[in-house]
Short mmCIF file of C-alpha atoms in Angstrom, two decimals:
data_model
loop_
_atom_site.label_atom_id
_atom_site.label_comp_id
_atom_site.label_asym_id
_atom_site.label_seq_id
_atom_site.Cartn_x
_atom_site.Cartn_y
_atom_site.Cartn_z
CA UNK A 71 0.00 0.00 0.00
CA UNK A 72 2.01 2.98 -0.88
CA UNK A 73 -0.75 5.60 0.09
CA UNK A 74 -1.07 6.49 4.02
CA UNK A 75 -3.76 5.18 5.99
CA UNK A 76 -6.05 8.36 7.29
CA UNK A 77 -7.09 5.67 9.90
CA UNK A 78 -4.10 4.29 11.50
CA UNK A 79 -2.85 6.07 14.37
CA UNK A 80 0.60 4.34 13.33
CA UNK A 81 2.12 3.91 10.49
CA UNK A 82 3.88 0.83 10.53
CA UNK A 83 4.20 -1.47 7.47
CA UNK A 84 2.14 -3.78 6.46
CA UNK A 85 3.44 -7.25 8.12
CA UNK A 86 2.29 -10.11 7.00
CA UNK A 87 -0.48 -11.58 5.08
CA UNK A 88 -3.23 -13.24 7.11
CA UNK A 89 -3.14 -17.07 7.63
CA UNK A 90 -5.90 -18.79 5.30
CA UNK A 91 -8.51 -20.35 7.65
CA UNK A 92 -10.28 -23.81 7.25
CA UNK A 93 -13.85 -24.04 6.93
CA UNK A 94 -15.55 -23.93 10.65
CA UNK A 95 -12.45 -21.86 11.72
CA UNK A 96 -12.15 -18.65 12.23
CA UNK A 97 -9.56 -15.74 11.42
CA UNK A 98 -6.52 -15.39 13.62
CA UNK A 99 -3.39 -12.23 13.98
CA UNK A 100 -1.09 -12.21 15.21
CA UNK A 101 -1.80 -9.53 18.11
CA UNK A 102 -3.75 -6.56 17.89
CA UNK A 103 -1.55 -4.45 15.81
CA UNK A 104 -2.13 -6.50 13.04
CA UNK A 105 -5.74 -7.06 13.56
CA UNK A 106 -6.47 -3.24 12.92
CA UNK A 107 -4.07 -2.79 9.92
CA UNK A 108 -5.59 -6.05 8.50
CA UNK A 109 -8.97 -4.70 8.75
CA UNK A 110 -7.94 -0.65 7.87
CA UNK A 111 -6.12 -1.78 4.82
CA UNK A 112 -9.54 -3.36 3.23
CA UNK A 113 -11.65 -0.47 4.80
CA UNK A 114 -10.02 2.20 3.37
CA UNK A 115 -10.78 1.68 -0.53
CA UNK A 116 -14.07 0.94 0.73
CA UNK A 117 -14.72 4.12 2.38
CA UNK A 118 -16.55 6.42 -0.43
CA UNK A 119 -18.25 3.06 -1.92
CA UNK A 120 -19.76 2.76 1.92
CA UNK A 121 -20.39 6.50 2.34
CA UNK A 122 -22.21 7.07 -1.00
CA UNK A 123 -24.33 3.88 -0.67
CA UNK A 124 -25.28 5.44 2.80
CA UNK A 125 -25.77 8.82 1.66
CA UNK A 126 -28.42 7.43 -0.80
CA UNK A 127 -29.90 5.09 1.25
CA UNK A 128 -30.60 7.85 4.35
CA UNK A 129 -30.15 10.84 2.14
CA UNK A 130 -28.88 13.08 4.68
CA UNK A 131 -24.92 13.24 5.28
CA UNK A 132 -25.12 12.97 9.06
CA UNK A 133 -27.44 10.00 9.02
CA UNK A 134 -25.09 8.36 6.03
CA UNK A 135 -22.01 9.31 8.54
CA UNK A 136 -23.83 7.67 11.81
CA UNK A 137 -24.61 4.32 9.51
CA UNK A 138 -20.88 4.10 8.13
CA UNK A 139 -19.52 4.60 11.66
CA UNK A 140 -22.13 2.30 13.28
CA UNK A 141 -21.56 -0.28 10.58
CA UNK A 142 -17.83 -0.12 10.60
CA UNK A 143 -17.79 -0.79 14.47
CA UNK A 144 -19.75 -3.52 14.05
CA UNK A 145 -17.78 -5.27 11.66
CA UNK A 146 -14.82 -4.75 13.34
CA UNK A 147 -16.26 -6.28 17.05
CA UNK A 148 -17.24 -9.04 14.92
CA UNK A 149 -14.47 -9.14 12.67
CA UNK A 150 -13.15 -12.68 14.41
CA UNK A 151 -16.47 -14.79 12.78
CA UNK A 152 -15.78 -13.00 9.05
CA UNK A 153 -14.92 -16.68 7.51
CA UNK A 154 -13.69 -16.10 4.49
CA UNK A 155 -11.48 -12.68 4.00
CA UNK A 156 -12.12 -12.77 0.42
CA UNK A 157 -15.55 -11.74 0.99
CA UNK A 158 -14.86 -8.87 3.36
CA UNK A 159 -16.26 -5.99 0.96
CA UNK A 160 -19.66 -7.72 0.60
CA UNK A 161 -19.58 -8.90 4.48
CA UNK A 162 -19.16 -5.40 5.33
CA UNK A 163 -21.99 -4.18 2.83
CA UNK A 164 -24.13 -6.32 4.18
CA UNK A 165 -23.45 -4.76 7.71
CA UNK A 166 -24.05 -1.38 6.70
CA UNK A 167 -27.26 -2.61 4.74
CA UNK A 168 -28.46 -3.84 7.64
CA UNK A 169 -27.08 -1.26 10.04
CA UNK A 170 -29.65 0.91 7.56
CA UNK A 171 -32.80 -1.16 7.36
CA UNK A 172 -32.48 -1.35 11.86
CA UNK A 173 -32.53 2.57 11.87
CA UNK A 174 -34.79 2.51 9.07
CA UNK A 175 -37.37 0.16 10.64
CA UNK A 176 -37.43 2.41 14.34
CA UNK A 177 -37.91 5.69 12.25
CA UNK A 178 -40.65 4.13 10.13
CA UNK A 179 -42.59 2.75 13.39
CA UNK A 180 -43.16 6.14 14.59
CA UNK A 181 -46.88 7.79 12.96
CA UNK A 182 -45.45 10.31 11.75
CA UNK A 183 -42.49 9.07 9.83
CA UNK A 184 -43.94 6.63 8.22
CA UNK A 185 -46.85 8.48 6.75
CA UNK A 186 -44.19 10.67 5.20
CA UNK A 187 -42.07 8.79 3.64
CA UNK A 188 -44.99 5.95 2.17
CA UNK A 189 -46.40 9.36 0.65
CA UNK A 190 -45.53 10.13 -3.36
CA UNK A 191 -45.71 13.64 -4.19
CA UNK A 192 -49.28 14.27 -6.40
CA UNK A 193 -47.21 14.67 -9.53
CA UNK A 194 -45.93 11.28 -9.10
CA UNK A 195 -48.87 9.87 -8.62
CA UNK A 196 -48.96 9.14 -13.13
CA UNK A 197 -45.66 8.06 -13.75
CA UNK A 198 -46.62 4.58 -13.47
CA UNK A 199 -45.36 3.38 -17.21
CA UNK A 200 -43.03 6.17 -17.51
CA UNK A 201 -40.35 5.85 -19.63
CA UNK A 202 -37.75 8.15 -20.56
CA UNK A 203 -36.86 6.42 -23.83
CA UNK A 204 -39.99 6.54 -25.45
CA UNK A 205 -39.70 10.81 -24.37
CA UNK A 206 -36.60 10.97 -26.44
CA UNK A 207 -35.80 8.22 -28.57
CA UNK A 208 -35.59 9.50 -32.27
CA UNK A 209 -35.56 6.73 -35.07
CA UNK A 210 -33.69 8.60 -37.27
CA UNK A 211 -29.76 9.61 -36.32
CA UNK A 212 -29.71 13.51 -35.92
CA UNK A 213 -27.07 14.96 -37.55
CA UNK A 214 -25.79 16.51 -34.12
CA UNK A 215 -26.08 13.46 -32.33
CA UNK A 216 -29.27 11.29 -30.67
CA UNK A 217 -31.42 12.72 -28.10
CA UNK A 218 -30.01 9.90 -26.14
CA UNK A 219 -26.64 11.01 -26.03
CA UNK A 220 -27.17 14.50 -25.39
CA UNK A 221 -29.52 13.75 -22.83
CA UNK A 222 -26.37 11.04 -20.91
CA UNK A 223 -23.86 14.12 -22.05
CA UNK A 224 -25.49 16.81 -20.44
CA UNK A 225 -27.07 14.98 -17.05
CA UNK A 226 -25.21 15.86 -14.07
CA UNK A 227 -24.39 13.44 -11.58
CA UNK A 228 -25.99 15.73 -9.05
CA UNK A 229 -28.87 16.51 -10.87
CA UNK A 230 -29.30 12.33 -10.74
CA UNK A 231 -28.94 12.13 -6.94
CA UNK A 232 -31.15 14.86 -6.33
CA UNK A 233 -33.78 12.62 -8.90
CA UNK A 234 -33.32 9.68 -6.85
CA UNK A 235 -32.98 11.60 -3.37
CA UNK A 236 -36.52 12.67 -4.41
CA UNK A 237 -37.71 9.41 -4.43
CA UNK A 238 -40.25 8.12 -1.51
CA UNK A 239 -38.29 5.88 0.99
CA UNK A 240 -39.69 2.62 -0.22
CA UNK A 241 -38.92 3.10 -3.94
CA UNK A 242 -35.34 4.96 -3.20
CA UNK A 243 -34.47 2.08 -0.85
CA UNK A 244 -35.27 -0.68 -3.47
CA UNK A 245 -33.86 0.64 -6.50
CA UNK A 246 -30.63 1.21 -4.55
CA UNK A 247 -30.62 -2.27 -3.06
CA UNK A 248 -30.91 -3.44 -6.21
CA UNK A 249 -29.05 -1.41 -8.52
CA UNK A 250 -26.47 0.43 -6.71
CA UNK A 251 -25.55 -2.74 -4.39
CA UNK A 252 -26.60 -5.25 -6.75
CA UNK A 253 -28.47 -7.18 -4.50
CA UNK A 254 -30.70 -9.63 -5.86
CA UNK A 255 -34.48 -9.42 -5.90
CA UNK A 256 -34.75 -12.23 -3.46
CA UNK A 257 -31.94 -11.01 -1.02
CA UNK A 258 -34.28 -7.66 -1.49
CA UNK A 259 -37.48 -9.38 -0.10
CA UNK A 260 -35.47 -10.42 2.72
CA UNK A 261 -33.48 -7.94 4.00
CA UNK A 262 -37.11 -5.92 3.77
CA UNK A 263 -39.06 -8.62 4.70
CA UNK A 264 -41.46 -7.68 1.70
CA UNK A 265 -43.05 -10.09 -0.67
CA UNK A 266 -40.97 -10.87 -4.16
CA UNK A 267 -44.03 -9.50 -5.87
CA UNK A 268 -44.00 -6.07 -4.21
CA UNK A 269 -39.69 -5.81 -4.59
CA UNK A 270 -40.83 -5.80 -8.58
CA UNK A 271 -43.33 -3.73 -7.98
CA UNK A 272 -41.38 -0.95 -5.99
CA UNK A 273 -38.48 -1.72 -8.78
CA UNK A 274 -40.83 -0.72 -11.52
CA UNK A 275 -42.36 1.94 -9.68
CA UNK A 276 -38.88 3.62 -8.37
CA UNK A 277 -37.54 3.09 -12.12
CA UNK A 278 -40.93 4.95 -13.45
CA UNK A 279 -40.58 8.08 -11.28
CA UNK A 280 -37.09 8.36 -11.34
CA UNK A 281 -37.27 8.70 -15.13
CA UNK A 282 -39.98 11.06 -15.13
CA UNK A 283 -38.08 13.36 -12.84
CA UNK A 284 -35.28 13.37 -15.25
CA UNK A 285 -37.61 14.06 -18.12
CA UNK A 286 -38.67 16.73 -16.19
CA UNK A 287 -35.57 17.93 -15.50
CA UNK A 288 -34.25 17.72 -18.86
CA UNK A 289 -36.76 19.64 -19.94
CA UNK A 290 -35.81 22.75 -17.54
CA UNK A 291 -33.01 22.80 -18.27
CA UNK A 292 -34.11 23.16 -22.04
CA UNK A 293 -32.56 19.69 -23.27
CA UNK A 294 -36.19 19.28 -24.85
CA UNK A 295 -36.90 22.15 -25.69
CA UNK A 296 -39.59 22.25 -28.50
CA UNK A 297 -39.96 18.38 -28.27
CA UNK A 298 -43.41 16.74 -27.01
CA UNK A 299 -44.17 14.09 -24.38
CA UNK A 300 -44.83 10.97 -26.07
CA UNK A 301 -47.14 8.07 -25.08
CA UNK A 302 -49.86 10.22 -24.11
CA UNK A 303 -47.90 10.91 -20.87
CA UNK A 304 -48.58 14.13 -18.53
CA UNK A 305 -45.37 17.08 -19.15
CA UNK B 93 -35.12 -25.84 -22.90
CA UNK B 94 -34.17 -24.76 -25.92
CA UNK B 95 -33.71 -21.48 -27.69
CA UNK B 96 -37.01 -19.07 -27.99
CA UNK B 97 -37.22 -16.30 -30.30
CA UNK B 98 -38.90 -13.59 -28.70
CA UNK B 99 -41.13 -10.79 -29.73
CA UNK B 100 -39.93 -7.31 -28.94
CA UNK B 101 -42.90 -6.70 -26.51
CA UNK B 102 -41.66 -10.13 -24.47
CA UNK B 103 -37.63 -8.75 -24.43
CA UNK B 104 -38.72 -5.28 -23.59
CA UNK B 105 -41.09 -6.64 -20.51
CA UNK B 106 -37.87 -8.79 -19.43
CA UNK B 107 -35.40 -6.47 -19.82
CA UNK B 108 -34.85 -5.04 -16.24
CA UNK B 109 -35.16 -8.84 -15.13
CA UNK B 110 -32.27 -9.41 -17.46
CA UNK B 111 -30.07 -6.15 -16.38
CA UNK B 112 -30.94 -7.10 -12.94
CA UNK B 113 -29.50 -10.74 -13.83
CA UNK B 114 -32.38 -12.45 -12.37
CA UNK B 115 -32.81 -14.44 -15.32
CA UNK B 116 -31.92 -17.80 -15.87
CA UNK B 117 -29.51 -18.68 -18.52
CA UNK B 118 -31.93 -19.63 -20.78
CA UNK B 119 -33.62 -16.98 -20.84
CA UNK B 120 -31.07 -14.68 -20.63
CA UNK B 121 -30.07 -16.55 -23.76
CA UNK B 122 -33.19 -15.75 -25.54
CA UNK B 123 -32.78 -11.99 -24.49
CA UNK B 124 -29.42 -11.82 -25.70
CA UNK B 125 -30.06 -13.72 -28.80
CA UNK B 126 -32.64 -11.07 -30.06
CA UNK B 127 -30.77 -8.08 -29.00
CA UNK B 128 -28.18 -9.37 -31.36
CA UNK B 129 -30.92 -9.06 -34.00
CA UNK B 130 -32.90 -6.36 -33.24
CA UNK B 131 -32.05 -2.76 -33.55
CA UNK B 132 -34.54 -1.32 -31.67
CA UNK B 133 -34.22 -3.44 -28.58
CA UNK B 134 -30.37 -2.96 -28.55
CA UNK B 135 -30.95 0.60 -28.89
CA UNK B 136 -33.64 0.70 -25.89
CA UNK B 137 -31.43 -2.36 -23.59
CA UNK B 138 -28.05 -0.15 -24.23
CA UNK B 139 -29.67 3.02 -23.03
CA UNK B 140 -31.15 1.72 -19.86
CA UNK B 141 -28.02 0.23 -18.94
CA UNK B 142 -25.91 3.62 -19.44
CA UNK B 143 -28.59 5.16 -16.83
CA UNK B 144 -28.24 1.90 -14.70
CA UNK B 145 -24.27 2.34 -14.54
CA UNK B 146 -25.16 6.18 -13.69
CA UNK B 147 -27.42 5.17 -11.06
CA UNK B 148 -25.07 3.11 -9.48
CA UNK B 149 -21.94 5.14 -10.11
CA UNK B 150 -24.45 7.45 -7.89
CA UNK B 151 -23.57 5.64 -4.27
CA UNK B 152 -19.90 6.44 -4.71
CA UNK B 153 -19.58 9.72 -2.97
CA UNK B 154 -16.17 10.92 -1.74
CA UNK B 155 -16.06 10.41 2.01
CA UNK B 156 -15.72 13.27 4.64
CA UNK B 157 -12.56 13.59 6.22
CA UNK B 158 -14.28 13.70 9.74
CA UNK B 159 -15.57 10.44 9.28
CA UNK B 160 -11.95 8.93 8.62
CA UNK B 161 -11.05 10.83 11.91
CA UNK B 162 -14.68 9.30 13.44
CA UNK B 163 -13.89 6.20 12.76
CA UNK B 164 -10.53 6.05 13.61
CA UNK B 165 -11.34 7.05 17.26
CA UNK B 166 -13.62 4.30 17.64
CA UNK B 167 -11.40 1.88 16.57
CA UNK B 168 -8.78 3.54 19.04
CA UNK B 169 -11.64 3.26 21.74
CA UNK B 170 -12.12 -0.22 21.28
CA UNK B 171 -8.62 -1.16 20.95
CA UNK B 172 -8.01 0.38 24.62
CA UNK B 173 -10.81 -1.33 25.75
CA UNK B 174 -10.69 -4.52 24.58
CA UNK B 175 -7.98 -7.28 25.20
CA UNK B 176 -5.23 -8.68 22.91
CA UNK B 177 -6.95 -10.72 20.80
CA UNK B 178 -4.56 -12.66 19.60
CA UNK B 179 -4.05 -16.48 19.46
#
């Protein structure tokens, strides 16, 4: 590692790698020393992977900070029953997915809370079927390029995290599960403890709005300008 | 089971089953088989997957340096705490 850890409080080399364990065994260092540069060594590259996940998950950066630092404790109290080391990164996603779900679960079991964040804004309540394809999909190649293009060209990556920041808890926590932690649909239903059924039907409904709020901010910004909704679908 | 040819409607009602690889190989197969073929589908599969690689380039967000420094004093914390845990 030629880079500095901005964990370790020393900076001592890296010493040796970790002896392979057997199945049913568990991991063993040395001493403590080489415990924490073991485990700082495959945190660190982890670190903005772990925040952004958070940050979309809660979308607020002190909640996404409380979950990382929650979920990195835990992993490291439990660090001795990780069996395999080769899975570390997913063990540890799996901690912080949890870590979030926990949180998520207490906040949503208060009245309040949970009538928010079930609620869709009243524009949303249409984009069922939404597709931003169909709004700019040209079957003929412009001479300046496709709508497409433009559109991927010109969309901001905050402009895309505000979109899906804007999305109602339950359809902002499944389309990240799924497609910014690649979980699988299954894995979804039970880390949720939601039917398969409604995981595809909070995919499709996530995907639907979270299009439509890029159409609609495409437009703004003028991407669109002069070009008409297609598919009979609301501006 | 052997090869299907699918109609566009079928591929396009699959298609976020297939990006989300929760087909099986079959049918994965099948989808990948008329995307070869068809223009329009290719065209519709290939932008959905550059928003899906947008979306989840979207959970990598540089981390504050106050929650290096965070976490670093909790690990501190537990390492004065705890015992040498070595075997």
């Amino acid at each position: 590692m030629t880079r500095t850890s901005q964990l370790t409080r020393s900076s001592t080399a890296w010493l040796a790698p970790l002896r392979r364990v057997e199945p049913g065994d568990v991991m063993t260092f040395r001493d403590a020393t080489h415990r924490r540069q073991w485990f700082e060594q495959r945190l660190e590259p982890l670190m903005d992977r772990l925040y952004g996940t958070a940050l979309r998950l809660t979308r607020n950066p002190d909640d996404a900070e409380d979950i990382v630092a929650e979920a990195v404790v835990r992993a490291w109290t439990r660090l001795d029953k990780l069996r395999d080391p080769e899975r570390f990164d997913a063990w540890l996603f799996h901690i912080l997915t949890n870590t979030f779900i926990s949180e998520w679960r207490r906040r949503q079991s208060r009245p309040r809370a949970a009538a928010d964040s079930d609620t869709a804004a009243p524009d949303d309540l249409d984009a069922d079927g939404f597709t931003l394809f169909q709004q700019l999909h040209q079957p003929f190649l412009l001479w300046w390029g496709s709508l497409e293009d433009q559109f991927f060209n010109s969309l901001l990556q905050e402009e895309l995290q505000e979109a899906l920041d804007a999305l109602p808890d339950p359809y902002r926590v499944a389309i990240v599960l799924v497609e910014v932690q690649g979980y699988t649909y299954e894995e979804v239903s039970g880390l949720l403890g939601i039917p398969l059924g409604t995981v595809r039907s909070r995919l499709n409904r996530a995907r639907s709005l979270l299009q439509k709020r890029l159409w609609q901010q495409a437009k703004e910004v003028g991407m669109a300008a002069g070009h008409t909704d297609k598919g009979g679908q609301k501006p | 089971m052997s090869p299907r040819d699918l109609s566009c409607e079928e591929v396009i009602e699959r298609l976020f089953d297939y990006l989300d690889r929760e087909l099986d190989h079959q049918q994965t197969a099948d989808i990948e088989r008329h995307l070869s073929r068809c223009r329009d589908c290719f065209t519709r599969a290939e932008f959905e997957k550059r928003l899906r690689a947008r979306v989840a380039a979207s959970g990598t967000v540089k981390a504050p340096p106050r929650l290096y420094r965070r976490i670093g004093s909790l690990l501190d914390r537990f390492d004065d705490d705890e015992p040498d845990r070595s075997h």
